[in-house]
Coordinates of C-alpha atoms in Angstrom, one line a residue:
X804 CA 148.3 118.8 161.4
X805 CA 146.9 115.1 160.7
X806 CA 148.4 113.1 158.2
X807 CA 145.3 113.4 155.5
X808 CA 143.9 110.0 154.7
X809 CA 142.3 109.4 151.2
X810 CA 140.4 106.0 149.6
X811 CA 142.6 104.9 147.0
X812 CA 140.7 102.9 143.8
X813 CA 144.1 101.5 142.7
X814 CA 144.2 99.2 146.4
X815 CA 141.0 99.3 147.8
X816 CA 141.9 100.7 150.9
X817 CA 142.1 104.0 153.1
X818 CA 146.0 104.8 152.6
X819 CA 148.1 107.8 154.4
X820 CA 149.4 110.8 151.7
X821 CA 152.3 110.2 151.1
X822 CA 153.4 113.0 148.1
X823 CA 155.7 112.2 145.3
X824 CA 157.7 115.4 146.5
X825 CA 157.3 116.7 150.1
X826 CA 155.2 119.9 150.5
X827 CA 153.0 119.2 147.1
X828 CA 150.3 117.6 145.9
X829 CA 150.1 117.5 142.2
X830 CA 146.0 116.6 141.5
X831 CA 144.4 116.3 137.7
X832 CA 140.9 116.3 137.5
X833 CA 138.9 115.2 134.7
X834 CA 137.4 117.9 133.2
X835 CA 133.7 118.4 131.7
X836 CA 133.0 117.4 127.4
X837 CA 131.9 120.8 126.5
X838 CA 128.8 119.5 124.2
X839 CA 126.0 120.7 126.6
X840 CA 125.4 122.3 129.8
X841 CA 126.7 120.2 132.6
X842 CA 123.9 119.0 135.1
X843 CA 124.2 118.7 139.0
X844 CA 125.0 115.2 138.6
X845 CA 128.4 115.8 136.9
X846 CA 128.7 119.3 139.2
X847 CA 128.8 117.2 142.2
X848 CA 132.4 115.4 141.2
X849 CA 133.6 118.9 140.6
X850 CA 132.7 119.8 144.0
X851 CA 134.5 117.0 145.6
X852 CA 137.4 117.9 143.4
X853 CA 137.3 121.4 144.6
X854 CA 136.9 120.3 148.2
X855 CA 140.0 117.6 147.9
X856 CA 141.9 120.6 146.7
X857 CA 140.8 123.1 149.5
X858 CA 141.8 120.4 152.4
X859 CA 145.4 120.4 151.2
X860 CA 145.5 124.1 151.0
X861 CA 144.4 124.2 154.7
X862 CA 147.1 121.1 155.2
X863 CA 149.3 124.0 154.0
X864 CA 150.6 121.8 150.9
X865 CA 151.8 123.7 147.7
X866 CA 149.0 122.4 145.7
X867 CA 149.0 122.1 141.8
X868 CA 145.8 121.5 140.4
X869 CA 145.1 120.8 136.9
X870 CA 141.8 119.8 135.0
X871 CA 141.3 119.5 131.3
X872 CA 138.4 120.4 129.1
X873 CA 137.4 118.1 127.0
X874 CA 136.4 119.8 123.6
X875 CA 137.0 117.2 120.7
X876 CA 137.2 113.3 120.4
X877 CA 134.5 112.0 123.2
X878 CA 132.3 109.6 121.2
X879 CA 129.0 108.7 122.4
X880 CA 129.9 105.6 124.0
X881 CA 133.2 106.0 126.2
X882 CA 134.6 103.2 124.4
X883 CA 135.1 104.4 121.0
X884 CA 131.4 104.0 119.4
X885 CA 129.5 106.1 117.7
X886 CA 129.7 109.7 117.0
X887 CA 131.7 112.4 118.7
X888 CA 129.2 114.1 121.1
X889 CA 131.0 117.5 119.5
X890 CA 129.4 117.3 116.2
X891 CA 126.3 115.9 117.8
X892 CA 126.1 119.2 119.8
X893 CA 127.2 121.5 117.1
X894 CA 124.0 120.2 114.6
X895 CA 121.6 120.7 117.3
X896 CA 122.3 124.4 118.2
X897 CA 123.4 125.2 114.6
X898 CA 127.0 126.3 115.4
X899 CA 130.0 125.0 114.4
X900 CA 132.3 122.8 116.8
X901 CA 134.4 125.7 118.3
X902 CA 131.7 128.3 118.7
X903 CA 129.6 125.1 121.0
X904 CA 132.8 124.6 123.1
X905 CA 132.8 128.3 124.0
X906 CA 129.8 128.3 124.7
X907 CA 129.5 124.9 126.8
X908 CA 132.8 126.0 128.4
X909 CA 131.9 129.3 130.0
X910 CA 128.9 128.1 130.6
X911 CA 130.7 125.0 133.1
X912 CA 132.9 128.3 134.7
X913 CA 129.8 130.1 135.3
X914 CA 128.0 127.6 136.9
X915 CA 131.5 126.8 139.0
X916 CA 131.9 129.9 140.2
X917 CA 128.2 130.0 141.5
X918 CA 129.5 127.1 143.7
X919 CA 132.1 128.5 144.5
X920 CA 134.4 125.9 143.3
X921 CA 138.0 127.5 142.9
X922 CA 138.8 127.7 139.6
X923 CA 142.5 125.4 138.8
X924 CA 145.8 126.3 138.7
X925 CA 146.0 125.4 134.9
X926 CA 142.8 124.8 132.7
X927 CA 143.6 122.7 129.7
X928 CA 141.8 122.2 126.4
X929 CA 142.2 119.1 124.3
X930 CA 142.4 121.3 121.0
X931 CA 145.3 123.1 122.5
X932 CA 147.8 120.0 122.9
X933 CA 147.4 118.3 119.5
X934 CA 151.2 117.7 119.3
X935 CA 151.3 116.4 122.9
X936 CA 149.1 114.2 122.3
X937 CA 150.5 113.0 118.7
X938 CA 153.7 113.2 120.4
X939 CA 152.9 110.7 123.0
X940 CA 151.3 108.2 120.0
X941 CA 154.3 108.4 118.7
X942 CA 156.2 107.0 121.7
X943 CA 153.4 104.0 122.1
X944 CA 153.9 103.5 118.4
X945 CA 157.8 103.3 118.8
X946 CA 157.7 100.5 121.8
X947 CA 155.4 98.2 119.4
X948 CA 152.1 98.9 121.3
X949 CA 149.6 100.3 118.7
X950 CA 148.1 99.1 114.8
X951 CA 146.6 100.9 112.3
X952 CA 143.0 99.9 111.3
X953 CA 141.0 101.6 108.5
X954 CA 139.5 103.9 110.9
X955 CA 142.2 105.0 113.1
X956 CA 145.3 104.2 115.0
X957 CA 144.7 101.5 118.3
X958 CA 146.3 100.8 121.4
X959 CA 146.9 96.7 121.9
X960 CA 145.8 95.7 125.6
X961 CA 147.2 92.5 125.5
X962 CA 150.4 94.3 125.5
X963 CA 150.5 96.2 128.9
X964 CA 149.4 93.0 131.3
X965 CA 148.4 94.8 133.6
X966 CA 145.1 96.3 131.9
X967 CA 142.2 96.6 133.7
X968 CA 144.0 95.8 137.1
X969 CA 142.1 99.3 138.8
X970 CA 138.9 98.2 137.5
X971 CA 139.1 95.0 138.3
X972 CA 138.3 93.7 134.5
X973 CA 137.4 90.3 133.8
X974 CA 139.7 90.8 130.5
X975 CA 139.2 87.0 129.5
X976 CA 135.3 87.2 130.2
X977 CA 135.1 90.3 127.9
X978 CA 137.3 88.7 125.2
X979 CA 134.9 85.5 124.9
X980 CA 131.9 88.2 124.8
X981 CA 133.1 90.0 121.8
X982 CA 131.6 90.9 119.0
X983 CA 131.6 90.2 115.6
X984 CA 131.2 93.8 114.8
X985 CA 134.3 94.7 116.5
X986 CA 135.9 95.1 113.2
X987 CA 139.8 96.3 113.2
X988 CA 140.2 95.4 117.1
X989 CA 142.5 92.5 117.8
X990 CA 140.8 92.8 121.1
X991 CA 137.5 94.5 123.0
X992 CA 139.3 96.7 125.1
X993 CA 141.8 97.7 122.7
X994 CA 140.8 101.7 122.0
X995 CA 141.5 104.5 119.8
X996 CA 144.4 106.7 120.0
X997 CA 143.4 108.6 116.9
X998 CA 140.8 108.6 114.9
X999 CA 140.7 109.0 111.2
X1000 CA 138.2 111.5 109.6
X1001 CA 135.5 110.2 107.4
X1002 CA 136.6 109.9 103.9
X1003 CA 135.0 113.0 101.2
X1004 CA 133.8 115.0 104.4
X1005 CA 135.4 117.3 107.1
X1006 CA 135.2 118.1 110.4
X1007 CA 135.4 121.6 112.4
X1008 CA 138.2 119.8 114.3
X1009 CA 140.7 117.7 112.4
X1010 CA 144.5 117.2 112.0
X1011 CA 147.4 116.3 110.6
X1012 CA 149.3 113.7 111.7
X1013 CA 151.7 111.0 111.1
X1014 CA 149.1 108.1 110.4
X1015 CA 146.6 110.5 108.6
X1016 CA 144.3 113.5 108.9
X1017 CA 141.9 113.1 111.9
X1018 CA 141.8 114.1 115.4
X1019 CA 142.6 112.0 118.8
X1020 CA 140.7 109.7 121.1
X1021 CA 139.7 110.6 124.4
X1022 CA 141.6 109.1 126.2
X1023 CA 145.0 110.3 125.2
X1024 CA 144.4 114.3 126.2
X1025 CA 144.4 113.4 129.9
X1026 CA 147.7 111.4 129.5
X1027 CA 149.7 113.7 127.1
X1028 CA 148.3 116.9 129.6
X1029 CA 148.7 115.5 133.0
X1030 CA 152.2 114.3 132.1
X1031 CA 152.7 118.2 130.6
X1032 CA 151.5 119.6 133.6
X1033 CA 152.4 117.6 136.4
X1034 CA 155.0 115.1 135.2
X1035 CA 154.9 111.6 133.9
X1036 CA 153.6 109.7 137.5
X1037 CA 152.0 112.5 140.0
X1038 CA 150.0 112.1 143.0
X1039 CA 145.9 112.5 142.6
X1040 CA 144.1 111.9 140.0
X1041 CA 139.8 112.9 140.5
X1042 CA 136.9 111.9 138.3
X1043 CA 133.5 110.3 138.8
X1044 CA 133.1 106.1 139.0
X1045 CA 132.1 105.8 135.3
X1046 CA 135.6 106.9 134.7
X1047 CA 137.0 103.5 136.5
X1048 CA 136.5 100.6 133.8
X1049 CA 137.2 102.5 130.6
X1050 CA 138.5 106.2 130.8
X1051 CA 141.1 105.9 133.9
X1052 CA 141.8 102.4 132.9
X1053 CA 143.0 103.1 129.1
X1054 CA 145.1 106.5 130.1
X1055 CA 147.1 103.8 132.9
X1056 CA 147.7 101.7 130.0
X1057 CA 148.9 104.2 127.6
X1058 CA 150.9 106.8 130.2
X1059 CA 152.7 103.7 131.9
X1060 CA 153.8 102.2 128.5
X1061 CA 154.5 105.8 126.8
X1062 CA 156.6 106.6 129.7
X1063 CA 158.0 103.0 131.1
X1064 CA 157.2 104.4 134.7
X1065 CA 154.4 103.1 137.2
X1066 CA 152.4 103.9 139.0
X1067 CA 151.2 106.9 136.5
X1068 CA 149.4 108.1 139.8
X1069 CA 149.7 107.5 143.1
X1070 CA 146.4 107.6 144.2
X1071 CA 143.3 107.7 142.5
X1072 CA 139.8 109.1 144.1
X1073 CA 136.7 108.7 142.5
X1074 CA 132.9 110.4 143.3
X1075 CA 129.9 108.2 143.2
X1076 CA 126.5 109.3 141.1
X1077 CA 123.9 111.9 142.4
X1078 CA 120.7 110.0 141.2
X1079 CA 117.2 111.5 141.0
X1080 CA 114.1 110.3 142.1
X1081 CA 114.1 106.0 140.8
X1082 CA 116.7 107.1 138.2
X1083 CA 119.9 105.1 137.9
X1084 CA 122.2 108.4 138.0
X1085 CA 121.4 112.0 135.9
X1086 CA 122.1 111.3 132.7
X1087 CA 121.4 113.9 129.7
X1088 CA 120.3 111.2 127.3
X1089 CA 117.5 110.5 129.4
X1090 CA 115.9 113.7 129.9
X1091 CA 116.3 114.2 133.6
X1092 CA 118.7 117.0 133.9
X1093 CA 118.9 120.1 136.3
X1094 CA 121.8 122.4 136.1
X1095 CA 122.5 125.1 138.6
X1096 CA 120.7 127.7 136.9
X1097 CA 117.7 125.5 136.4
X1098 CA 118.1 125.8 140.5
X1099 CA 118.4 129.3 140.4
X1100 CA 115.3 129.9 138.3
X1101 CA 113.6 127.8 141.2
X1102 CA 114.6 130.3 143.6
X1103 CA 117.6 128.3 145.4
X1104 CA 120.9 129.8 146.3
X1105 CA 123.3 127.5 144.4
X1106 CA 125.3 127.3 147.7
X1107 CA 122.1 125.4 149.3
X1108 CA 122.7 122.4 146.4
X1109 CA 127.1 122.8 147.6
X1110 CA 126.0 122.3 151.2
X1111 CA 123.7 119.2 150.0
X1112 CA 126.6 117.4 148.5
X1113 CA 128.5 118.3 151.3
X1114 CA 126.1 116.5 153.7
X1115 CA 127.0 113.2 152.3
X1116 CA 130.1 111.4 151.8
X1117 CA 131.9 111.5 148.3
X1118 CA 132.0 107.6 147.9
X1119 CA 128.2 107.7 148.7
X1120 CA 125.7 107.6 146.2
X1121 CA 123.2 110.8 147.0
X1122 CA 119.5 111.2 145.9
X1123 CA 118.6 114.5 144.7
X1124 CA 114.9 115.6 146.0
X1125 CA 113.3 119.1 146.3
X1126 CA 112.6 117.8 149.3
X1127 CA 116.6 117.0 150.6
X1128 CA 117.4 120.7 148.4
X1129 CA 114.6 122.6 151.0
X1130 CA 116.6 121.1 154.3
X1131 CA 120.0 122.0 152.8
X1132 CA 118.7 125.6 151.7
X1133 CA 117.0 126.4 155.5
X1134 CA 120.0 124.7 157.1
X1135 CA 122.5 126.8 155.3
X1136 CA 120.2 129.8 155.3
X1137 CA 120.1 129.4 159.2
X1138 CA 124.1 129.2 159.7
X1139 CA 124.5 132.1 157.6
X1140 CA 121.9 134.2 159.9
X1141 CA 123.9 133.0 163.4
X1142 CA 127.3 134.0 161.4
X1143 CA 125.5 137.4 160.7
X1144 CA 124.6 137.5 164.2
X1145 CA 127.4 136.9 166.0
X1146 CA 129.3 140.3 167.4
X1147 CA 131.2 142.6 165.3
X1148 CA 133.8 142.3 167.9
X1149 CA 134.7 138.9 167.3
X1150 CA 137.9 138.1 165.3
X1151 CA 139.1 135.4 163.5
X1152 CA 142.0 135.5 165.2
X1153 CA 140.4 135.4 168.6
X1154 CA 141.7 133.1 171.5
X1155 CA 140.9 129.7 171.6
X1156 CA 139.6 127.7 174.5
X1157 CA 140.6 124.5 175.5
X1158 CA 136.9 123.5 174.2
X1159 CA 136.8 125.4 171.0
X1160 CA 140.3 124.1 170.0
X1161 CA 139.1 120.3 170.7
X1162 CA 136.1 121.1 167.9
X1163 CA 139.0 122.4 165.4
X1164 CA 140.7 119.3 166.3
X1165 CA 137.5 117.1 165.2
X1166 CA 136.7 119.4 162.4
X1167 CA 140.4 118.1 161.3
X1168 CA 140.2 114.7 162.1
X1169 CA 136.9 114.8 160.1
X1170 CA 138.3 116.5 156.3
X1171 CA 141.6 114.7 157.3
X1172 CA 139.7 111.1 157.4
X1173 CA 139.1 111.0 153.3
X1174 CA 137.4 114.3 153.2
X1175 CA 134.7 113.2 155.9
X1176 CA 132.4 117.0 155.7
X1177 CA 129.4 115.2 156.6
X1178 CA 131.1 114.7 160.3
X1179 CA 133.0 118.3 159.5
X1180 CA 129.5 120.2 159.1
X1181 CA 128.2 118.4 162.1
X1182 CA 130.9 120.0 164.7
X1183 CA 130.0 123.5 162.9
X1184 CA 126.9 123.1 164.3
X1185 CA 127.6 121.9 166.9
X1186 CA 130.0 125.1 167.8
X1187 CA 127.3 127.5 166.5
X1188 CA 125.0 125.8 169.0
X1189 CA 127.6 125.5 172.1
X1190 CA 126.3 127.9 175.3
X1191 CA 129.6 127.6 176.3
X1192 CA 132.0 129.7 173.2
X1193 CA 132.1 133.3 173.0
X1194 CA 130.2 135.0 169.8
X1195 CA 134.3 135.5 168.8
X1196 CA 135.0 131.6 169.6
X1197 CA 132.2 131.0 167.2
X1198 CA 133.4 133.7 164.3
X1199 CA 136.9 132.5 165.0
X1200 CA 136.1 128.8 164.2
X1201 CA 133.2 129.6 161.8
X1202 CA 136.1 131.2 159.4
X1203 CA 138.5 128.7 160.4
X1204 CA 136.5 125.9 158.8
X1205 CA 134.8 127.4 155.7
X1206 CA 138.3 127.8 153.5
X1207 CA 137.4 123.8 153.4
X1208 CA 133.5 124.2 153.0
X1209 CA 133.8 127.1 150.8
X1210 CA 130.3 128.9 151.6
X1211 CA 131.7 132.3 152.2
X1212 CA 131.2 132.9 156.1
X1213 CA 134.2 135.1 157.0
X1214 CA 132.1 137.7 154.2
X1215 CA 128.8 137.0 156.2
X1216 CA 129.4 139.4 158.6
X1217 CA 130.8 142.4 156.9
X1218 CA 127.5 141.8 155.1
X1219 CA 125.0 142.1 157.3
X1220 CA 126.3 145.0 159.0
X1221 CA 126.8 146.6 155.6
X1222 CA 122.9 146.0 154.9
X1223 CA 122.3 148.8 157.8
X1224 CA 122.0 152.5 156.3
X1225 CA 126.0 154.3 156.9
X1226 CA 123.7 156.6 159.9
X1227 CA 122.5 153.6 161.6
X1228 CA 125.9 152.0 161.7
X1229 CA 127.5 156.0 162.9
X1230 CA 124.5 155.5 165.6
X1231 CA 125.9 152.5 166.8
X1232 CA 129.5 153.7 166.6
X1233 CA 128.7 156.3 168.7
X1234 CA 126.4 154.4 171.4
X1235 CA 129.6 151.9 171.5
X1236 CA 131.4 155.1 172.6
X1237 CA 129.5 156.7 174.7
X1238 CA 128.7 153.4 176.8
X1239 CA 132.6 153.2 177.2
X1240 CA 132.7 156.4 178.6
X1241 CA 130.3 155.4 180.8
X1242 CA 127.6 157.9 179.4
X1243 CA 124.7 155.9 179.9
X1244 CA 122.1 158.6 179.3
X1245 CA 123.8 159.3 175.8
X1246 CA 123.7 155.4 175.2
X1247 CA 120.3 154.9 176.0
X1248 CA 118.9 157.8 173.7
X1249 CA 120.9 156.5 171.2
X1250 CA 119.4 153.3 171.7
X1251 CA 116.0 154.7 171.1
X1252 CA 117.2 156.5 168.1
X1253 CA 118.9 153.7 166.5
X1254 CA 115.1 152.0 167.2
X1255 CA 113.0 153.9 165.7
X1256 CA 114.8 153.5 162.5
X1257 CA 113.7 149.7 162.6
X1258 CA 116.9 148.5 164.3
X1259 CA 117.6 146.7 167.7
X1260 CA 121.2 147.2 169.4
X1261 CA 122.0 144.0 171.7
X1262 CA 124.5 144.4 174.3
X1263 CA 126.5 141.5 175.0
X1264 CA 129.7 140.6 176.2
X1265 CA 131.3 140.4 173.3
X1266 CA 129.9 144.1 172.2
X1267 CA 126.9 145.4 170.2
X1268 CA 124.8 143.4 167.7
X1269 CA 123.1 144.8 165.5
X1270 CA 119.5 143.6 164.5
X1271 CA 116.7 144.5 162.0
X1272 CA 113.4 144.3 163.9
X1273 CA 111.1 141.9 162.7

């Protein structure tokens, strides 16, 4: 197996794994903010995620993976403005704060599972690690990096110097540019640990703590969970690039002083924007927003929009079109009908020529080479396409490959025969039989029989196919 190869946003630069403990890879993604229903633009990071995570099961590494949900403390700007998106979402649908996250969480699982992305090892809410996450406050407190403001409790950048290093922060530039409204802050980048609640009101969600009752920034889940569930540094961290200069930026700063141990993570992957149309990225405030069921009222298999993002490279930006959905939906369609065709003979466990292993070597290479799938789905076509594998060869490699793609080929099969009526399928059972015995009389009446039920038999040398006439 090839050493896997992944684009690391800390360095800039295509670096070997190397895990913090041989065998494993420990990953945390970052999770959806269960306010509303999550569009194909966020979906696509989740993908990627899911596809990082299938490529180490198929390196054979005990894999960990962890993502949080996000269900209190997200404000409407990622750097501590306005209100939180929670209470935003629980006045539009009339419910109160809990009863939206339910919602907005299955609703993310759902849509998931329709992509077949594998659920994680460990799903974590914010709401369920209050203490962690006060616990972890309490440590930044105790080594002299936070200060209370009337609103909440703040971590000091100029304290950790190497803020902003990932992002690449022009932290002087930013300082000059601050604003007078910045009340509290002793600096711009300094952000909120834990927000206080609004004085003669309260909130669905809201807690106890040391400094007073309120409820905790963003930022600090993903530190006080990742460090619960995969220990205090860990290999992969996942999330989309608006995560780079403020969300992935701040939890460096607070795990790596809460903890006095760097790097926090080892390497950190991030997924560029799906945009739409002219549109800058798909963004719910503006309006232009398509989930997977909005697809799926349109008539697309959700698997068509899995196989579009798969037809691009993570770190690309990719434009979502009807147009680019209709190629990915025949494309995909078309693979699964040459899966469906290939012999009921052929096994995955089939032997391998010298030819079909060199395509399993390439389809390595490719996922191997910072999850490269645009490369990977090219040498699955180009194997269903080759004159020169067996059907079984094909099937063989076909199922080989799609624990990595995740479209549900080695199921194809079973499938297609299983759309045949039970006394078509004894038909061909027994035509298999007879032709074996060398009772070509029996075979051919069978054959007929099996015809005028709508179906054709094709002999080949990998045994009978089985096709509905057209």
């Amino acid at each position: 197996m090839e050493q896997i190869r992944l684009y690391n946003t800390l360095t800039r630069k295509k670096e070997p794994f190397e895990p913090l403990e041989a065998g494993k890879a420990g990953i945390y993604s970052c999770g959806p903010t269960v306010y509303a229903y999550a569009h194909i633009g966020n979906m696509r990071a989740y993908v990627f995620a899911d596809i990082l995570r299938r490529i180490f099961d198929y390196a054979g590494y005990d894999v960990h993976h962890v993502m949080n949900i996000t269900d209190v403390g997200h404000l409407t700007s990622d750097a501590d403005e306005g209100e939180d998106k929670m209470e935003i979402g629980k006045r539009r649908e009339n419910l109160d704060a809990w009863g939206l996250a339910e919602k907005y969480t299955e609703a993310f699982f759902d849509h998931a599972e329709k992509l077949n992305i594998l659920k994680p090892h460990i799903v974590c809410k914010a709401t369920d690690h209050i203490p962690e996450q006060i616990d972890m406050i309490r440590k930044l407190e105790a080594g002299g990096y936070t200060y209370v403001t009337d609103d909440g409790v703040y971590f000091d950048t100029a304290k950790f110097d190497r803020y902003g290093d990932m992002a690449k922060l022009d932290i002087e530039g930013l300082q000059s540019g601050r604003r007078i409204d910045d009340s509290g802050k002793k600096n711009k980048t300094d952000f909120a640990l834990w927000k206080f609640s609004p004085e003669g009101s309260k909130r669905d969600m809201e807690w106890d703590s040391p400094w007073g009752k309120g409820f905790p920034g963003w930022h600090i889940e993903c530190s006080a969970m990742s460090s619960k569930y995969l220990g205090e540094q860990f290999d992969i961290h996942t999330g989309g690039i608006d995560h780079i200069p403020v969300h992935h930026t701040n939890e460096i700063a607070q795990s790596e002083c809460a903890t006095g141990k760097a790097p926090f993570v080892k390497y950190w992957l991030h997924c560029e924007f799906l945009s739409m149309d002219d549109s800058v990225k798909m963004s719910k405030s503006k309006g232009d927003v398509f989930t997977v069921d909005t697809l799926i009222e349109k008539t697309y298999d959700p698997l068509a929009l899995r196989y579009l993002y798969l037809t691009s490279h993570y770190r690309n930006p990719l434009k979502f079109s009807y147009h680019s959905l209709d190629a990915a939906a025949a494309t995909l369609k078309k693979l699964m009908r040459q899966i469906a065709g290939l012999s009921k003979s052929a096994e995955e466990n089939a032997q391998l020529s010298e030819k079909a292993q060199d395509y399993l070597r390439r389809f390595t290479t490719a996922i191997c080479d910072d999850l490269n799938t645009a490369v990977a789905l090219a040498e699955l076509h180009a194997v269903m396409s080759d004159k020169d594998l067996s059907d079984a060869e094909k099937y063989a490699l076909a199922t080989k490959f799609d624990p990595v793609f995740g479209f549900g080929f080695a199921d194809v099969q079973e499938e297609a025969q299983s759309d045949a009526p039970p006394e078509i399928l004894d038909l061909v059972e027994k035509r298999e039989a007879a032709r074996h015995s060398k009772n070509w009389a029996e075979a051919d009446r069978l054959r007929a029989a099996i015809a005028e039920k709508g179906y054709v038999v094709e002999d080949t040398p990998d045994g009978a196919k089985l096709v509905k006439a057209s």
